[in-house]
Short mmCIF file of C-alpha atoms and ligand atoms in Angstrom, two decimals:
data_model
loop_
_atom_site.label_atom_id
_atom_site.label_comp_id
_atom_site.label_asym_id
_atom_site.label_seq_id
_atom_site.Cartn_x
_atom_site.Cartn_y
_atom_site.Cartn_z
CA MET A 21 16.93 103.41 154.91
CA ASN A 22 14.31 101.10 154.20
CA ALA A 23 14.26 98.77 151.17
CA LEU A 24 12.23 98.70 148.02
CA PRO A 25 9.75 95.46 147.49
CA ASP A 26 11.13 93.77 144.75
CA PRO A 27 9.02 95.13 141.88
CA GLU A 28 7.90 91.80 140.67
CA LEU A 29 6.43 91.30 143.67
CA LEU A 30 4.52 94.88 143.65
CA ASP A 31 3.55 93.48 139.96
CA ARG A 32 2.26 90.29 140.52
CA GLU A 33 -0.30 91.56 143.37
CA ASP A 34 -1.52 95.26 140.61
CA SER A 35 -4.38 94.20 139.89
CA LEU A 36 -4.54 96.11 136.15
CA ARG A 37 -0.89 94.71 135.30
CA GLY A 38 -3.40 93.03 132.76
CA PHE A 39 -3.59 96.37 130.52
CA ARG A 40 -0.28 96.59 129.87
CA GLU A 41 -0.71 93.76 127.23
CA ASP A 42 -4.17 96.06 126.08
CA PHE A 43 -1.41 98.72 124.56
CA LEU A 44 2.00 99.56 121.72
CA PHE A 45 4.84 99.63 122.64
CA PRO A 46 7.71 100.77 119.96
CA GLN A 47 10.64 98.59 119.68
CA ARG A 48 13.81 99.85 120.10
CA GLU A 49 16.00 99.68 116.75
CA ASP A 50 17.56 96.04 118.52
CA GLY A 51 14.44 94.44 118.75
CA GLY A 52 12.86 94.68 122.87
CA PRO A 53 10.26 97.46 123.49
CA VAL A 54 11.28 100.49 124.45
CA LEU A 55 10.91 101.89 128.32
CA TYR A 56 8.00 104.26 127.84
CA PHE A 57 7.43 106.84 130.69
CA CYS A 58 5.58 109.67 127.89
CA GLY A 59 2.43 109.33 128.24
CA ASN A 60 2.13 112.67 130.04
CA SER A 61 3.01 113.21 126.15
CA LEU A 62 2.03 110.77 123.95
CA GLY A 63 0.15 108.05 125.17
CA LEU A 64 0.39 104.72 123.50
CA GLN A 65 -1.74 103.48 121.02
CA PRO A 66 -4.57 101.00 122.45
CA ARG A 67 -4.90 97.44 120.09
CA CYS A 68 -7.93 97.79 119.64
CA VAL A 69 -8.02 101.30 117.70
CA ALA A 70 -7.13 99.38 114.56
CA GLY A 71 -10.56 98.10 114.74
CA PHE A 72 -12.74 100.61 115.36
CA VAL A 73 -11.09 102.68 112.55
CA GLN A 74 -11.24 100.20 110.06
CA GLU A 75 -14.63 99.74 111.31
CA GLU A 76 -15.31 104.07 109.89
CA LEU A 77 -12.96 103.28 106.87
CA ASP A 78 -15.20 100.30 105.85
CA SER A 79 -18.58 102.47 106.33
CA TRP A 80 -17.92 104.42 104.32
CA ARG A 81 -16.29 102.79 101.78
CA GLU A 82 -19.55 100.09 102.09
CA LEU A 83 -21.86 102.41 103.27
CA ALA A 84 -20.75 106.25 102.14
CA VAL A 85 -23.57 109.23 103.06
CA GLU A 86 -25.47 106.12 104.83
CA GLY A 87 -22.38 106.12 106.81
CA HIS A 88 -24.13 109.75 109.22
CA PHE A 89 -26.73 107.49 110.09
CA ARG A 90 -26.45 102.62 108.98
CA GLY A 91 -23.99 101.58 110.91
CA GLU A 92 -23.18 99.99 114.42
CA ARG A 93 -21.65 104.13 115.52
CA PRO A 94 -23.33 106.33 113.05
CA TRP A 95 -21.45 109.38 112.05
CA THR A 96 -23.98 112.11 113.05
CA ARG A 97 -24.08 110.99 116.83
CA TYR A 98 -20.38 109.78 117.22
CA HIS A 99 -19.39 111.57 119.39
CA GLU A 100 -22.23 111.12 122.16
CA LEU A 101 -20.61 107.50 122.40
CA LEU A 102 -17.88 109.38 124.26
CA ARG A 103 -20.18 111.73 126.38
CA ALA A 104 -20.54 109.26 129.44
CA PRO A 105 -16.90 107.93 129.22
CA LEU A 106 -15.47 111.73 128.94
CA ALA A 107 -18.90 112.79 131.92
CA LYS A 108 -17.03 109.58 134.35
CA LEU A 109 -13.89 110.69 134.35
CA THR A 110 -14.34 114.60 134.54
CA GLY A 111 -16.57 114.51 136.90
CA ALA A 112 -19.63 115.87 135.84
CA LEU A 113 -23.50 115.62 134.61
CA PRO A 114 -23.76 113.75 130.77
CA ALA A 115 -25.09 117.23 129.66
CA GLU A 116 -21.73 119.29 130.93
CA VAL A 117 -19.20 117.15 128.47
CA VAL A 118 -18.86 117.56 124.86
CA ALA A 119 -16.26 116.21 122.60
CA MET A 120 -14.70 118.76 119.22
CA ASN A 121 -11.98 120.22 117.97
CA THR A 122 -8.91 120.03 119.71
CA LEU A 123 -7.36 122.18 123.61
CA THR A 124 -6.11 125.40 122.25
CA VAL A 125 -9.35 125.60 119.95
CA ASN A 126 -11.84 125.24 122.70
CA LEU A 127 -10.16 126.60 124.87
CA HIS A 128 -10.56 129.82 122.68
CA LEU A 129 -14.47 128.77 122.80
CA MET A 130 -14.18 129.27 125.81
CA MET A 131 -12.62 132.02 126.63
CA VAL A 132 -15.38 134.17 124.17
CA SER A 133 -18.02 132.84 126.16
CA PHE A 134 -17.19 133.69 129.29
CA TYR A 135 -13.89 135.70 129.34
CA ARG A 136 -15.71 139.12 129.48
CA PRO A 137 -14.41 141.95 130.74
CA GLU A 138 -16.32 145.03 132.41
CA GLY A 139 -14.71 148.06 132.85
CA ARG A 140 -12.20 147.70 135.84
CA ARG A 141 -12.63 144.22 135.68
CA ASN A 142 -11.32 143.15 132.43
CA ARG A 143 -8.33 140.66 133.87
CA VAL A 144 -7.08 136.79 133.23
CA LEU A 145 -5.23 135.42 135.67
CA ILE A 146 -2.47 133.15 134.81
CA GLU A 147 -0.32 130.98 136.64
CA ARG A 148 3.64 131.96 135.45
CA GLN A 149 5.40 130.91 132.59
CA PRO A 150 1.49 128.85 132.16
CA PHE A 151 2.13 126.29 128.66
CA PRO A 152 2.93 129.08 125.99
CA SER A 153 -0.12 127.53 123.32
CA ASP A 154 -2.43 129.10 126.54
CA ARG A 155 -0.25 132.26 127.30
CA TYR A 156 -0.92 132.43 123.10
CA ALA A 157 -4.78 131.93 123.67
CA VAL A 158 -5.51 134.32 126.18
CA GLU A 159 -3.29 136.88 124.49
CA SER A 160 -5.55 136.80 121.93
CA GLN A 161 -8.97 136.83 123.44
CA VAL A 162 -7.17 140.42 124.85
CA ARG A 163 -6.99 141.68 121.82
CA LEU A 164 -10.06 140.11 120.55
CA HIS A 165 -11.69 142.90 123.13
CA GLY A 166 -10.11 145.55 121.86
CA LEU A 167 -7.67 145.60 125.93
CA ASP A 168 -3.37 145.61 126.68
CA PRO A 169 -1.69 141.93 127.04
CA SER A 170 0.52 143.75 128.78
CA GLU A 171 -1.81 145.16 131.14
CA CYS A 172 -4.94 142.95 131.44
CA ILE A 173 -2.92 139.45 131.95
CA VAL A 174 -1.36 138.75 135.62
CA GLU A 175 1.01 135.54 135.92
CA LEU A 176 1.41 134.32 139.77
CA GLY A 177 3.28 132.10 140.73
CA ALA A 178 6.06 132.30 143.69
CA GLY A 179 9.50 132.86 141.64
CA GLU A 180 11.01 130.95 138.55
CA ALA A 181 8.83 129.00 136.52
CA ASP A 182 9.01 125.19 138.08
CA ARG A 183 8.17 126.22 141.72
CA ILE A 184 5.28 125.38 142.93
CA ILE A 185 2.34 127.30 143.59
CA ASP A 186 0.17 126.81 146.83
CA GLU A 187 -3.12 127.48 146.53
CA SER A 188 -3.40 130.00 148.94
CA LEU A 189 -0.94 132.26 147.21
CA ILE A 190 -3.95 132.10 144.85
CA GLU A 191 -6.26 132.57 147.25
CA SER A 192 -4.97 135.29 149.23
CA PHE A 193 -3.74 138.17 145.87
CA LEU A 194 -7.48 137.15 144.57
CA GLU A 195 -8.55 138.73 148.59
CA ARG A 196 -5.84 141.58 146.81
CA GLU A 197 -7.24 141.80 143.65
CA GLY A 198 -9.84 139.72 142.60
CA ASP A 199 -12.16 143.08 141.61
CA ARG A 200 -10.14 143.38 138.86
CA ILE A 201 -10.16 139.47 137.70
CA ALA A 202 -13.10 139.42 134.90
CA LEU A 203 -11.60 134.72 134.52
CA VAL A 204 -9.57 132.72 136.49
CA LEU A 205 -7.70 130.14 134.21
CA TRP A 206 -5.73 127.69 135.46
CA PRO A 207 -4.37 123.86 135.21
CA GLY A 208 -5.30 120.94 136.42
CA VAL A 209 -1.69 119.76 136.63
CA HIS A 210 1.02 121.57 135.83
CA TYR A 211 2.83 120.42 133.58
CA ALA A 212 6.41 121.12 133.85
CA THR A 213 6.00 120.60 137.37
CA GLY A 214 3.34 117.89 138.08
CA GLN A 215 1.30 120.01 140.64
CA ARG A 216 -1.66 119.27 140.85
CA PHE A 217 -4.53 122.15 141.28
CA ASP A 218 -7.73 121.85 143.79
CA ILE A 219 -9.73 122.96 141.56
CA ARG A 220 -12.47 123.47 144.28
CA ARG A 221 -10.19 125.66 145.78
CA ILE A 222 -9.49 127.89 143.26
CA THR A 223 -12.87 127.90 141.64
CA ARG A 224 -14.21 129.16 145.46
CA ALA A 225 -11.73 131.66 145.26
CA ALA A 226 -11.86 132.76 142.18
CA HIS A 227 -16.11 133.13 142.17
CA ALA A 228 -15.56 134.78 145.70
CA ALA A 229 -13.97 138.13 143.85
CA GLY A 230 -17.10 137.53 141.81
CA ALA A 231 -14.85 136.42 138.73
CA MET A 232 -15.14 132.89 136.32
CA ALA A 233 -12.96 130.11 136.77
CA GLY A 234 -12.19 127.63 134.17
CA PHE A 235 -9.43 124.68 133.91
CA ASP A 236 -6.97 123.23 131.45
CA LEU A 237 -7.06 119.84 132.19
CA ALA A 238 -4.25 119.09 129.09
CA HIS A 239 -2.26 116.51 131.94
CA ALA A 240 -5.17 116.37 134.43
CA ILE A 241 -7.74 114.53 132.39
CA GLY A 242 -6.68 110.18 132.68
CA ASN A 243 -4.24 110.97 135.17
CA VAL A 244 -6.22 112.20 138.34
CA PRO A 245 -10.41 111.68 139.39
CA LEU A 246 -11.70 114.93 138.78
CA ALA A 247 -15.17 116.69 139.89
CA LEU A 248 -15.50 120.19 137.86
CA HIS A 249 -19.84 119.53 138.75
CA GLU A 250 -19.54 119.14 142.45
CA ASP A 251 -16.07 121.63 142.72
CA GLY A 252 -18.44 124.34 140.91
CA ALA A 253 -15.81 125.42 137.50
CA ASP A 254 -17.53 127.09 135.16
CA PHE A 255 -16.35 125.61 132.05
CA ALA A 256 -12.43 123.45 131.22
CA ALA A 257 -11.13 122.04 127.87
CA TRP A 258 -8.34 118.91 127.20
CA CYS A 259 -6.98 117.31 125.39
CA SER A 260 -6.90 113.64 123.85
CA TYR A 261 -3.63 112.48 123.34
CA LYS A 262 -2.02 112.53 126.48
CA TYR A 263 -2.86 110.33 129.43
CA LEU A 264 -6.46 109.95 127.05
CA ASN A 265 -4.21 107.11 125.38
CA GLY A 266 -6.55 109.06 122.78
CA GLY A 267 -3.41 109.05 118.95
CA PRO A 268 -1.69 112.24 118.05
CA GLY A 269 -3.83 115.12 117.59
CA ALA A 270 -6.96 113.66 119.17
CA VAL A 271 -10.01 115.34 119.42
CA ALA A 272 -10.35 117.08 122.21
CA GLY A 273 -13.35 118.29 125.37
CA CYS A 274 -14.84 120.32 126.94
CA PHE A 275 -17.05 121.04 130.29
CA VAL A 276 -19.38 123.73 130.61
CA HIS A 277 -21.30 124.22 134.12
CA GLU A 278 -24.82 123.59 134.07
CA ARG A 279 -25.47 126.47 135.38
CA HIS A 280 -24.15 128.09 132.75
CA LEU A 281 -26.67 126.06 129.78
CA GLY A 282 -29.71 127.16 128.16
CA ALA A 283 -28.07 130.84 129.22
CA ASP A 284 -27.52 133.42 126.75
CA LEU A 285 -24.05 134.02 126.65
CA PRO A 286 -21.60 135.00 123.92
CA ARG A 287 -20.66 131.65 121.53
CA LEU A 288 -19.51 131.35 118.71
CA GLN A 289 -21.91 129.24 116.45
CA GLY A 290 -22.08 126.46 113.49
CA TRP A 291 -24.82 123.71 112.77
CA TRP A 292 -23.53 120.80 114.57
CA GLY A 293 -24.06 123.58 117.61
CA VAL A 294 -27.89 123.32 116.89
CA ASP A 295 -30.12 121.57 118.39
CA PRO A 296 -30.06 117.36 116.70
CA GLU A 297 -33.68 117.11 116.42
CA ALA A 298 -33.20 120.62 114.09
CA ARG A 299 -30.21 120.20 112.75
CA PHE A 300 -31.58 118.92 109.78
CA LEU A 301 -34.10 121.30 108.47
CA MET A 302 -32.16 123.44 108.22
CA LYS A 303 -33.41 126.97 109.44
CA PRO A 304 -31.85 130.37 109.26
CA ASP A 305 -32.72 130.61 113.55
CA PHE A 306 -29.84 129.33 115.52
CA GLN A 307 -32.17 126.17 117.53
CA PRO A 308 -29.30 125.15 120.62
CA ALA A 309 -28.47 121.76 121.27
CA PRO A 310 -29.12 120.57 125.11
CA GLY A 311 -25.09 120.92 126.84
CA ALA A 312 -22.00 121.70 126.49
CA ASP A 313 -23.19 120.43 122.59
CA ALA A 314 -23.61 123.40 121.62
CA TRP A 315 -20.37 124.47 121.79
CA GLN A 316 -20.16 122.47 118.65
CA LEU A 317 -18.94 124.31 115.48
CA SER A 318 -18.56 120.85 112.43
CA ASN A 319 -19.38 117.46 112.25
CA PRO A 320 -16.70 115.17 113.76
CA PRO A 321 -13.29 113.73 112.27
CA ILE A 322 -14.60 110.69 112.54
CA LEU A 323 -11.36 108.85 111.70
CA ALA A 324 -10.31 110.61 114.48
CA MET A 325 -12.85 109.79 116.87
CA ALA A 326 -12.49 106.81 116.98
CA PRO A 327 -9.25 105.76 117.92
CA LEU A 328 -10.02 108.18 120.97
CA CYS A 329 -13.70 106.20 121.33
CA ALA A 330 -11.59 102.94 121.47
CA ALA A 331 -9.19 104.60 123.97
CA LEU A 332 -12.14 105.46 126.78
CA GLN A 333 -12.82 101.58 126.48
CA SER A 334 -10.24 101.50 128.89
CA PHE A 335 -10.39 103.91 131.44
CA GLU A 336 -14.46 102.25 131.61
CA ALA A 337 -12.88 99.08 131.93
CA ALA A 338 -9.56 99.46 134.79
CA GLY A 339 -12.02 102.70 135.88
CA MET A 340 -10.53 106.14 137.65
CA HIS A 341 -11.12 105.04 140.82
CA ARG A 342 -8.38 101.66 140.83
CA LEU A 343 -6.30 103.56 138.23
CA ARG A 344 -5.32 106.96 140.85
CA ASN A 345 -4.30 103.53 143.04
CA LYS A 346 -1.82 102.06 141.20
CA SER A 347 -0.99 105.12 140.37
CA ARG A 348 0.52 106.72 144.06
CA GLN A 349 1.71 103.78 144.59
CA LEU A 350 3.95 103.53 140.73
CA THR A 351 5.31 107.42 141.49
CA GLY A 352 5.64 106.62 144.99
CA TYR A 353 7.66 104.04 143.86
CA LEU A 354 9.75 105.98 141.40
CA GLU A 355 9.97 108.59 143.96
CA SER A 356 11.67 106.27 146.64
CA LEU A 357 13.85 104.36 144.13
CA VAL A 358 15.42 107.59 142.89
CA GLN A 359 15.56 109.79 146.60
CA GLN A 360 17.62 106.50 147.67
CA ARG A 361 19.25 105.10 144.41
CA LEU A 362 19.82 108.50 141.97
CA ASP A 363 19.97 111.62 144.51
CA GLY A 364 22.94 112.13 142.98
CA VAL A 365 21.92 112.53 139.80
CA PHE A 366 17.92 114.08 140.46
CA GLU A 367 16.11 116.83 142.63
CA ILE A 368 12.55 116.79 141.94
CA LEU A 369 10.93 119.39 141.72
CA THR A 370 7.28 117.76 141.40
CA PRO A 371 5.80 117.50 144.87
CA ALA A 372 5.89 115.26 147.48
CA GLU A 373 3.01 114.87 148.78
CA SER A 374 0.59 112.03 146.26
CA GLU A 375 -2.82 114.36 146.67
CA ARG A 376 -0.43 117.40 145.00
CA ARG A 377 0.28 115.53 142.20
CA GLY A 378 -0.39 113.62 139.56
CA CYS A 379 1.73 110.46 137.59
CA GLN A 380 4.51 112.01 136.42
CA LEU A 381 7.26 112.90 138.07
CA SER A 382 9.98 116.27 137.07
CA LEU A 383 13.55 115.33 137.75
CA ARG A 384 16.19 118.65 137.67
CA VAL A 385 19.01 116.78 136.49
CA HIS A 386 21.74 118.06 138.79
CA GLY A 387 24.90 119.93 136.56
CA GLY A 388 22.55 122.52 134.27
CA ARG A 389 21.64 122.03 130.69
CA ASP A 390 24.13 120.26 129.27
CA ALA A 391 24.69 117.02 131.48
CA GLY A 392 20.96 116.85 131.90
CA ARG A 393 20.92 117.17 127.85
CA LYS A 394 23.20 114.05 127.77
CA LEU A 395 22.22 112.54 130.17
CA PHE A 396 18.33 112.30 128.46
CA LYS A 397 20.01 111.42 124.60
CA ARG A 398 21.97 108.27 126.54
CA LEU A 399 19.15 107.69 127.88
CA LEU A 400 16.86 107.63 125.09
CA ARG A 401 19.72 105.74 123.36
CA ALA A 402 19.78 102.72 125.96
CA GLY A 403 15.64 102.39 125.19
CA VAL A 404 14.16 104.40 127.82
CA VAL A 405 12.29 107.34 126.34
CA SER A 406 11.04 109.47 128.62
CA ASP A 407 11.11 113.71 128.22
CA TRP A 408 12.90 116.94 128.28
CA ARG A 409 12.13 120.88 129.05
CA GLU A 410 14.83 123.35 128.36
CA PRO A 411 16.64 124.18 130.50
CA ASP A 412 17.46 120.62 132.94
CA VAL A 413 14.24 119.17 133.34
CA ILE A 414 13.89 115.23 132.07
CA ARG A 415 9.94 114.17 133.24
CA VAL A 416 9.29 110.37 133.40
CA THR A 417 5.76 109.21 133.91
CA PRO A 418 4.67 106.00 134.54
CA VAL A 419 0.87 106.18 134.04
CA PRO A 420 -0.95 103.26 135.50
CA ILE A 421 -3.18 101.29 132.84
CA TYR A 422 -0.05 100.46 130.76
CA ASN A 423 4.29 100.88 133.05
CA SER A 424 5.08 98.38 136.27
CA PHE A 425 6.79 98.66 139.05
CA ARG A 426 9.25 96.80 136.72
CA ASP A 427 10.00 99.23 134.66
CA CYS A 428 10.96 101.94 137.07
CA ARG A 429 13.33 100.25 138.27
CA GLU A 430 14.86 99.25 135.47
CA PHE A 431 14.61 103.31 134.51
CA THR A 432 17.09 103.40 137.78
CA GLU A 433 19.41 100.79 136.25
CA ARG A 434 19.21 102.67 133.01
CA VAL A 435 20.25 105.93 134.65
CA LEU A 436 22.65 104.53 136.71
CA GLU A 437 24.74 103.48 133.71
CA ALA A 438 24.09 106.59 132.11
CA THR A 439 25.64 107.62 134.61
CA SER A 440 28.99 106.24 135.50
C1 LIG B 21 -0.51 119.68 125.39
C2 LIG B 21 -1.14 120.89 125.97
C3 LIG B 21 -1.97 122.26 124.94
C4 LIG B 21 -1.33 121.36 123.38
O1 LIG B 21 -2.68 122.01 122.73
P1 LIG B 21 -2.96 121.75 121.34
O2 LIG B 21 -3.90 122.04 121.26
O3 LIG B 21 -3.58 120.02 121.83
O4 LIG B 21 -2.06 121.88 120.45
C5 LIG B 21 -1.72 123.01 125.57
N1 LIG B 21 -1.36 123.69 126.72
C6 LIG B 21 -1.19 123.11 127.46
C7 LIG B 21 -1.26 123.04 129.52
C8 LIG B 21 -0.63 121.55 126.94
O5 LIG B 21 0.18 121.03 128.43
#
């Protein structure tokens, strides 16, 4: 077995190491910072967030209603500040993205437009045991069309829920039964296993079968590079509190491919979806805004958008390309540590090829649920924040913007202590 490099050396060579200082780490009861490996669930608070929020509180106090049009970042156009960074993170044209609502709400808005069952083609293809909210959303959309979820939701996956799903399985299914599928709704990165999917391949297979292809990017955005426009996805939706560090319940986002912009699609409408030139004319006819903005309903929650606006700055500064390079190295390092030193404790469920995963490693604890829960709680007491998935999985996520190689090494030490 190769000896692993010294983490201190890797940290010194890391050109992104300075970004760690821009984030606020929770403190342990005894004072030291926790080892934080939960960026897949809630990203840490960037230091600059408080200032951005304070600015809007100041505008509200000093300008009140005039804040819509005046100040550093006028509220009527606030969501537009997020457009360029989000387009970069998703590989989209600026007009194809919009920051709005929350993820499940956006999935609904997208399905209203892109799940249009017709005759035999009335089914939605999803993965086996998806994130519950996605399944609930799909189920209710199917019902809204007067259809039966037990017939119209097809769950695809190999064996148990925590197994890797090869894209070829999706392709062969769609070749066989694609004429019954109206929509393929798939994750970019799977929340439970950490598997990254090939969005282009899935989109091509869906389109070849005559179906729409939509993606839930909750665990993909800010984690892996995306190229939604080139890959041809019809739509995507994501949340912003995980890898984007936008804060709890942060304003989410949507992508609608250029080919659908300006098309005559069914859509839920609100006044913020109206062309900004016409919005305040208060006309009865809905004149859609150009681009994905037409899907907006309400004027956005500025105080919830400010943290995201702040957090996206660090992605702009670091660049997704550099983040991804570090991420491969960092997660690879953690993987080697687990393989070499924690082989008796964990089985790694996440794919080994770096192309097929992002930051996260899903670790099944040997010994089952009770042993797993005990270990998870011990780690928490020892200041290691990871997350627990029933029945026996601990997800550990080193993120490149604020985690270090030393964090990974310390994780290993704490697990050894907790299991000795
Ligand atoms: C985190 C996550 C959600 C959460 O939905 P909200 O609407 O943001 O509460 C939904 N789906 C997936 C796949 C997720 O990972």
